[in-house]
Each structure stands twice: as structure tokens, then as C-alpha cells.
Coordinates of C-alpha atoms in Angstrom, one line a residue:
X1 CA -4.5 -87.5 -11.5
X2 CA -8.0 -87.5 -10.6
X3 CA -10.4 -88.3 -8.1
X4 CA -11.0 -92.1 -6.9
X5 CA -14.5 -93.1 -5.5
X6 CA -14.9 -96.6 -3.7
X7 CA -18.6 -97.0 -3.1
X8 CA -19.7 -99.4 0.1
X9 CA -17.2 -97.3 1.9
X10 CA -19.7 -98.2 5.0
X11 CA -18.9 -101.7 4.2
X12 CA -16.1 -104.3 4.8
X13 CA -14.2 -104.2 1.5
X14 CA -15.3 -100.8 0.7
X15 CA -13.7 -99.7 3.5
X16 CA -10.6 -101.6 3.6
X17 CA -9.8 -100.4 0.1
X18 CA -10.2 -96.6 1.2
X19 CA -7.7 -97.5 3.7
X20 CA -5.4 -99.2 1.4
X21 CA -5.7 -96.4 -1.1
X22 CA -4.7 -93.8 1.9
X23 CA -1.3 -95.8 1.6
X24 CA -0.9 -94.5 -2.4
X25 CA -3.0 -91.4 -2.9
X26 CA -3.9 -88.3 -0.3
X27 CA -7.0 -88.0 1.4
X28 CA -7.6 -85.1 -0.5
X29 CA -8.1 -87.6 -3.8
X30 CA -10.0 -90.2 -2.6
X31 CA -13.9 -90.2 -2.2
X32 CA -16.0 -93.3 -0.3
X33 CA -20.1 -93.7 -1.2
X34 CA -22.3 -94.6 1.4
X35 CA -26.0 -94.9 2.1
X36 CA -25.6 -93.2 5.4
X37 CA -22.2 -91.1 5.3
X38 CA -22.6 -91.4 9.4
X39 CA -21.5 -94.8 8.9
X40 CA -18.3 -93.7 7.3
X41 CA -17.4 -91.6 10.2
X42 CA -14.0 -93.3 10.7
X43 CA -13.0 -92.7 7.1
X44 CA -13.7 -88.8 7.2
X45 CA -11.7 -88.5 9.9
X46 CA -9.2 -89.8 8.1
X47 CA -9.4 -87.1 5.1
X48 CA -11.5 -89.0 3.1
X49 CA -14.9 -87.2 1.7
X50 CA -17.9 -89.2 2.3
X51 CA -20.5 -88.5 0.1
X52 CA -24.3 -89.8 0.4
X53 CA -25.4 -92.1 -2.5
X54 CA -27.7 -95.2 -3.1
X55 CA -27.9 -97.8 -6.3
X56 CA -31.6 -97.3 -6.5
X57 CA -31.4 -93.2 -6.8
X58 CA -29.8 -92.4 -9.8
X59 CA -30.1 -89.0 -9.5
X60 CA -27.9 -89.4 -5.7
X61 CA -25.1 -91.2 -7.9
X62 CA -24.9 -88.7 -11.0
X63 CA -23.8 -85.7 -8.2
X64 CA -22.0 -88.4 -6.2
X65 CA -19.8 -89.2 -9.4
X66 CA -19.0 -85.5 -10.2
X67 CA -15.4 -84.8 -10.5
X68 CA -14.6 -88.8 -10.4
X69 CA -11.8 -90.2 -12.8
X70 CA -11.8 -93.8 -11.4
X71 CA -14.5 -95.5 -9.4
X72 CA -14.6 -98.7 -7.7
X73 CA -18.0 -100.6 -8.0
X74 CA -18.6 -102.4 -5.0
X75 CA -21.2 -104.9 -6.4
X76 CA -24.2 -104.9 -4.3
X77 CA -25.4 -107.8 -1.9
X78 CA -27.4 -110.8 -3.2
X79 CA -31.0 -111.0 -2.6
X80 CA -31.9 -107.1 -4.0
X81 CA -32.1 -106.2 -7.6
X82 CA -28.5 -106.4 -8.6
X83 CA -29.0 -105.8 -12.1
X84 CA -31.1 -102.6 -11.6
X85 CA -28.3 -101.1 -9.0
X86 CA -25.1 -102.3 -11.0
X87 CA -27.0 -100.5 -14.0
X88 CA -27.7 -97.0 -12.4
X89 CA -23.9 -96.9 -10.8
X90 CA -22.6 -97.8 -14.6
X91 CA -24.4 -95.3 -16.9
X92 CA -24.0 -92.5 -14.1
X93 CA -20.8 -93.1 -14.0
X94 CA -20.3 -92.5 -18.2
X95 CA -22.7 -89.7 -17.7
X96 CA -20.7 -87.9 -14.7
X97 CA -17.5 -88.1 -16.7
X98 CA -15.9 -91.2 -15.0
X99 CA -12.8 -92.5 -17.2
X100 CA -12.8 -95.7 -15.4
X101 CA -14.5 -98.4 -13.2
X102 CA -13.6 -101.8 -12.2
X103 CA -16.1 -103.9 -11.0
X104 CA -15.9 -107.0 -8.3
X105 CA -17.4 -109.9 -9.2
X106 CA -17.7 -113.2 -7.9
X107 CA -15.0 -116.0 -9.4
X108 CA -15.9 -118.1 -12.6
X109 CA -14.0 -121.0 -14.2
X110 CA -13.7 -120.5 -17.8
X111 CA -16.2 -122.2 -19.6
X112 CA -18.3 -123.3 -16.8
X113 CA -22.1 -123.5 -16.8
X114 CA -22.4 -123.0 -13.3
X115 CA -25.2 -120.9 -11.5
X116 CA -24.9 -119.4 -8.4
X117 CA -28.1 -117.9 -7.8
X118 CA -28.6 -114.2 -6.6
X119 CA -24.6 -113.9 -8.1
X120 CA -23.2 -115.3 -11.1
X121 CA -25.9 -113.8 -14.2
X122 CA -26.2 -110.5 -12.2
X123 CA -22.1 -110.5 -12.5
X124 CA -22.1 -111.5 -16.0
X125 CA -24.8 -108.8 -16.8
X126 CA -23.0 -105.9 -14.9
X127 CA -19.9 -107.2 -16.8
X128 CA -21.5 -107.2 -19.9
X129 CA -23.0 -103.6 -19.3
X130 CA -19.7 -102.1 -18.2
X131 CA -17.7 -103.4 -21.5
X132 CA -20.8 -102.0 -23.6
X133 CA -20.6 -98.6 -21.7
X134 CA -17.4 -97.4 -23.4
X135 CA -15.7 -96.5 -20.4
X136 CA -12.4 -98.5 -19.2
X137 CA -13.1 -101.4 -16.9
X138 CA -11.0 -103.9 -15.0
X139 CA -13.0 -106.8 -13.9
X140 CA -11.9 -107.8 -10.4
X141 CA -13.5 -111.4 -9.7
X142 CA -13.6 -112.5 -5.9
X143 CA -13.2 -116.0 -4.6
X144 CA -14.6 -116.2 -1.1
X145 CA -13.7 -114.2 1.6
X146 CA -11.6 -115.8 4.8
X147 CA -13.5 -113.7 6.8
X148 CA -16.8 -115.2 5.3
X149 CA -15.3 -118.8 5.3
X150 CA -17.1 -120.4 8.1
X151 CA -20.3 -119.2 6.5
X152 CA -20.1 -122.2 4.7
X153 CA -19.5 -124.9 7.6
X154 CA -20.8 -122.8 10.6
X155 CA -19.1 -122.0 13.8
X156 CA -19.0 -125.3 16.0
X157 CA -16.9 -128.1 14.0
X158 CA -15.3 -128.2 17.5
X159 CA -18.7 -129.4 18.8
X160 CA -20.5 -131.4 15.9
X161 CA -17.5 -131.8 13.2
X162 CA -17.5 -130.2 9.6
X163 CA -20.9 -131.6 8.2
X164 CA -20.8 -130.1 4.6
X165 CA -21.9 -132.7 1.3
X166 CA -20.1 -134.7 -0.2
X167 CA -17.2 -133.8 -2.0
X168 CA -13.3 -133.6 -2.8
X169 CA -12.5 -130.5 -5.1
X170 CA -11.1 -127.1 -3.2
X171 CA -11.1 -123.8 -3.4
X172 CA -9.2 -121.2 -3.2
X173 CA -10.4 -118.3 -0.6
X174 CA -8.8 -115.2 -0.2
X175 CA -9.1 -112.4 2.9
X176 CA -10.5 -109.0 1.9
X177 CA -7.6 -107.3 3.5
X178 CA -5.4 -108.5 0.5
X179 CA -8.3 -108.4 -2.0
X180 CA -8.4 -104.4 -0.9
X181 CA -5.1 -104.0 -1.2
X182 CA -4.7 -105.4 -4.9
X183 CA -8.1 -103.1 -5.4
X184 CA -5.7 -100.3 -4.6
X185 CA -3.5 -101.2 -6.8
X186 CA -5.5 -101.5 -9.4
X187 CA -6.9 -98.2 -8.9
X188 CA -3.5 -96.6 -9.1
X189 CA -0.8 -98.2 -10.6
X190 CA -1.3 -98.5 -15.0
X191 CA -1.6 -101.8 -17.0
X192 CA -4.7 -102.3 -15.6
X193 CA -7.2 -101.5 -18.4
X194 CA -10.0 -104.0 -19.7
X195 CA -8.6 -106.4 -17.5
X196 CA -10.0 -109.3 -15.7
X197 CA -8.4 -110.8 -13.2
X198 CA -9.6 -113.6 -10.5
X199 CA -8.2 -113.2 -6.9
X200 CA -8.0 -116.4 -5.7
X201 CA -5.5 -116.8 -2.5
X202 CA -3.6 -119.9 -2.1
X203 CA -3.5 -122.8 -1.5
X204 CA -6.6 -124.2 -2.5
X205 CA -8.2 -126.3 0.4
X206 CA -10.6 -128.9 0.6
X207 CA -13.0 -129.5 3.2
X208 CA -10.8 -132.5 4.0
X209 CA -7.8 -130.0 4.6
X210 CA -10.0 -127.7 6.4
X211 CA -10.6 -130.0 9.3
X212 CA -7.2 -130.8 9.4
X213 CA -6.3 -127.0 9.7
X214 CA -8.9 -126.9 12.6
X215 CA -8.0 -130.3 14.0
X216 CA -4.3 -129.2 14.4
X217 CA -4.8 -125.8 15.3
X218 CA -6.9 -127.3 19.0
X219 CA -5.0 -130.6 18.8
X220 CA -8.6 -132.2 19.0
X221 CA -9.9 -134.3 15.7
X222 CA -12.1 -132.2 13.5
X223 CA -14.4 -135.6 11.8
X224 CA -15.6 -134.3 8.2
X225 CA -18.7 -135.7 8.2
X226 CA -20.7 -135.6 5.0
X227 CA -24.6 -134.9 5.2
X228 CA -27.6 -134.7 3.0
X229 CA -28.6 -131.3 1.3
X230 CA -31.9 -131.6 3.4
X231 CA -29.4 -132.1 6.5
X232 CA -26.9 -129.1 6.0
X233 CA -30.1 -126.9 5.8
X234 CA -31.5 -128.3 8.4
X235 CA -28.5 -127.3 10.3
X236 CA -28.8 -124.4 9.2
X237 CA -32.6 -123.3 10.1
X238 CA -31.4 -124.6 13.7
X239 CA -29.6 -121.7 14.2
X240 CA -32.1 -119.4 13.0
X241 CA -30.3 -118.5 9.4
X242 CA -33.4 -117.8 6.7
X243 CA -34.0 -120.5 4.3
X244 CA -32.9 -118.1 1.4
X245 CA -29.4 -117.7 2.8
X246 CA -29.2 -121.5 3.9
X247 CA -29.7 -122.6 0.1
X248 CA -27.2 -119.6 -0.8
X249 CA -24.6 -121.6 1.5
X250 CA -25.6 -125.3 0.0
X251 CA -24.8 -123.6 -3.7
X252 CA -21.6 -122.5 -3.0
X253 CA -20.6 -125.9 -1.3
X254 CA -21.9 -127.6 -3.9
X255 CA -19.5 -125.0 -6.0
X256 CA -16.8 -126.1 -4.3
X257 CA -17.1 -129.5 -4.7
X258 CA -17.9 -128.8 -8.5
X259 CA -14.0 -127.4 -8.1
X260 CA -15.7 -124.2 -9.4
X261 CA -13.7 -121.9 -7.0
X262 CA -10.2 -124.0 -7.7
X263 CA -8.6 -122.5 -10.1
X264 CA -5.3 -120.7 -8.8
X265 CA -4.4 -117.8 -11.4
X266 CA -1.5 -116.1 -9.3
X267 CA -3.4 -112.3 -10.2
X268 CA -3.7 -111.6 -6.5
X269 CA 0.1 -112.6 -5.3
X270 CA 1.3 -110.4 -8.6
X271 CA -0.8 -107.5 -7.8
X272 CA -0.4 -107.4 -4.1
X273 CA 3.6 -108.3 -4.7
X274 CA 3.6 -110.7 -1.7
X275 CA 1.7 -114.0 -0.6
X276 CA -1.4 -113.9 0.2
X277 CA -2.7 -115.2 3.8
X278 CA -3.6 -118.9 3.8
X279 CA -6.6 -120.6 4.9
X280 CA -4.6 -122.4 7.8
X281 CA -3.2 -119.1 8.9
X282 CA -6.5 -117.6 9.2
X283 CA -8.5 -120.4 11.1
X284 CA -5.8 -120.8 13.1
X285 CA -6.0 -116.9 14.8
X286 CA -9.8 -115.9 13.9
X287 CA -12.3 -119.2 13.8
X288 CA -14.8 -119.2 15.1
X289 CA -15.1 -115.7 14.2
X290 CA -17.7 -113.7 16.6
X291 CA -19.6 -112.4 13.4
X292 CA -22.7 -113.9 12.9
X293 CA -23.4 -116.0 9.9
X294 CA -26.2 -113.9 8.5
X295 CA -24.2 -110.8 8.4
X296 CA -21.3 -112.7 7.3
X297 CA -23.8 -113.7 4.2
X298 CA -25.0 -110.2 3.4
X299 CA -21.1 -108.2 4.0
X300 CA -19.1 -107.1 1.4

């Protein structure tokens, strides 16, 4: 078999599939991309060649992508030009000789007009590009990350309750350590090809059901207290998040209240071959996290 590259190896989810991948395939035939290959550090230590490579530079990508059979597109972050960057990495890739990419995009429910700015037509687009391209794809579609989770309620429902808008639908958030791991296997196990499959974790919760989690987890009540748009930004540009990132975190409530991240599909429990951690299990060990929620916005 050939080479595998995952690209935001520097990243969160880049990195965590290289170390999944280390569980299937030597060190010898796996590859990460990074901006700054000092930031991978860890992961060549580990066996794994880092090699330098940006969206924006096509030419960086093309000799990144040499020798590649199956690469893992990391989409990049919101607020850039996606559509440019998920371009270049595409055709390089079917210029270099890749065989195969699968691509990580955020969840959609079938037949939804839904808009998440900065996300969902920069997805369908690099979707759209890839099935053109002729290469094999698998589209991996990504609920919201357990890590991320708080992002959208901030870190002190302890102190001033859950204060999110209105709403009753769930969703179905998943933690990237298991979203890496059915990368992995996607990567290099067959029956994969042009596929698309949605990770979604399960349970879905509410926000209801997520003050409850929190409430029992301290044995202190967790009110869900539902505020204005205007208020939950407000919030918000208290804490110093940029208004681009506030409205960011109002869409995706707003999502979830839509029920547009409740579908459960099963895909990540059958790839992974176990269940997936919970929503309650997570708060209860890691919130608040100690990651702040502008980087917990921008990471992959």
C-alpha cells in the first residue's frame, strides 16, 4: 500500500488521526502537512515525516503530495478563503498522483436549506469539486466537537446558568478522539469509496439535558435560561470574543435548535466498532475546559 498524508498535522484532529493511524500503518507510511513542520515536532519523533505545505501555495502542496496514495483533507478554518484552499489541495492532489481523498465536512440534514455561514457552501463546494475531480472520495461530515462544545454556552453556567435562545431540538456532538479514530479507519480499512458518512456521537442532547449533565455532575442546579440573540452576543463581546465569532456561535445554536445537527446515523459507532463518548461523560471530567473560546472556534 501507499503513502497516507493527513494535512493539519499541527492541528487538533490532524494530529490525533496521525496518532490513530500509527495504531494501523508504520511510521514509515504515514506523512502529516503543516504550515510550520516545527509544530509537528511531536509527530516526527514518532516516525512520522512532516512535510512543509500551505493551502494558499499550490506549488508547496503539488511536492508535498508526491508519492501520496490516500490523503486526508483537513478542511481549513472558517473566516479565510475556504473555497480557494479546499481547491488548490484538491486538484494538486489529482495532479501529484493521489488515488484518494476524503474530505471533513461539517454535518448536514438531508434536504435542509440551512446556512451556516463561513461552513456549509464552502463544504458543499469542496464536495462538489472533489466528486468532479475523478479521484476517489469519502466524505467525512463532522457534528460538533466535545472538545469545542462549551463554545457554544461559554465556560461559567456554574456562575450565570446556560443562557443560549430559545429552543428544544438536540444535537448530536461527537469528541475528535473518536472522529480520528474512524478517520483512521477510513483511511485503511476498504469499503470506503465515494462514501459519505456523518459522525454524529450519541445521544443527542438538548440544552435542557445539558444543564442537567452539568447540574448533576456539581450537585448544584444548572437554570437554562433562554436570552435574546442581541443578549447571547452581548455575552459574548463581554468576554472579549470578536463579533465575527460571537454570530458564528448564535448560528450554530440557532442550528441546533433548528434540530439541524440531530440526526443520529450510527456511521461513527460502526466505523470506530465501539460507542462513542457521550456528552455527560465528557462534561462531567473536562468542563469547563481551560481552552479559550476563540481558539476553541478557530481549532480543527
Amino acid at each position: 500500500m501507499g503513502k497516507i498524508l493527513v494535512t493539519a498535522a499541527s492541528g487538533y484532529l490532524g494530529r490525533k488521526t496521525l496518532q490513530h493511524l500509527l495504531k494501523r500503518r508504520p511510521a514509515s507510511d504515514l506523512i502529516g502537512l503543516a504550515r510550520d513542520p516545527q509544530k509537528a515536532a511531536d509527530l516526527a519523533a514518532q516516525g512520522i515525516e512532516i512535510r512543509k505545505g500551505d493551502y494558499f501555495d499550490y506549488d508547496s502542496l503539488l511536492n508535498a503530495f508526491a508519492d501520496v496514495e490516500k490523503l486526508m483533507l483537513i478542511s481549513c478554518a472558517p473566516f479565510t478563503d475556504r473555497n480557494t484552499q479546499h481547491y488548490n489541495a484538491i486538484t494538486a492532489a489529482r495532479q501529484a498522483g493521489v488515488k484518494h481523498v476524503a474530505y471533513t465536512a461539517i454535518i448536514r440534514r438531508e434536504g435542509s436549506n440551512f446556512n451556516l455561514s463561513e461552513c456549509t457552501a464552502p463544504d458543499i463546494f469542496a464536495e462538489q469539486t472533489l466528486k468532479a475531480s475523478g479521484l476517489t472520495y469519502t466524505i467525512v461530515r463532522q457534528p460538533a466537537f466535545l472538545e469545542t462544545f462549551q463554545f457554544q454556552f461559554g465556560d461559567k453556567v456554574y456562575e450565570k446558568g446556560l443562557r443560549v435562545p430559545a429552543g428544544d431540538s438536540k444535537q448530536a456532538p461527537a469528541s475528535r478522539e473518536d472522529i480520528a479514530e474512524a478517520q483512521a479507519v477510513v483511511l485503511t480499512e476498504e469499503g470506503h469509496d465515494n462514501k459519505t458518512y456523518s459522525l454524529t456521537g450519541e445521544p443527542a442532547v438538548s440544552y435542557a439535558e445539558i444543564a442537567q449533565i452539568l447540574s448533576d455532575a456539581r450537585g448544584v442546579p444548572v437554570p437554562l435560561i433562554p436570552v435574546t440573540d442581541e443578549e447571547y452576543m452581548a455575552n459574548y463581546a463581554a468576554e472579549g470574543l470578536p463579533e465575527p465569532y460571537a454570530a458564528f456561535a448564535l448560528e450554530w445554536v440557532h442550528a441546533a435548535n433548528l434540530g439541524e445537527w440531530g440526526d443520529l446515523t450510527g456511521d461513527l459507532e460502526r466505523l470506530i466498532g465501539h460507542k462513542p463518548l457521550t456528552t455527560a461523560e465528557y462534561l462531567r471530567h473536562n468542563y469547563p475546559t481551560p481552552v479559550p473560546s476563540i481558539e476553541a472556534a478557530k481549532g480543527q
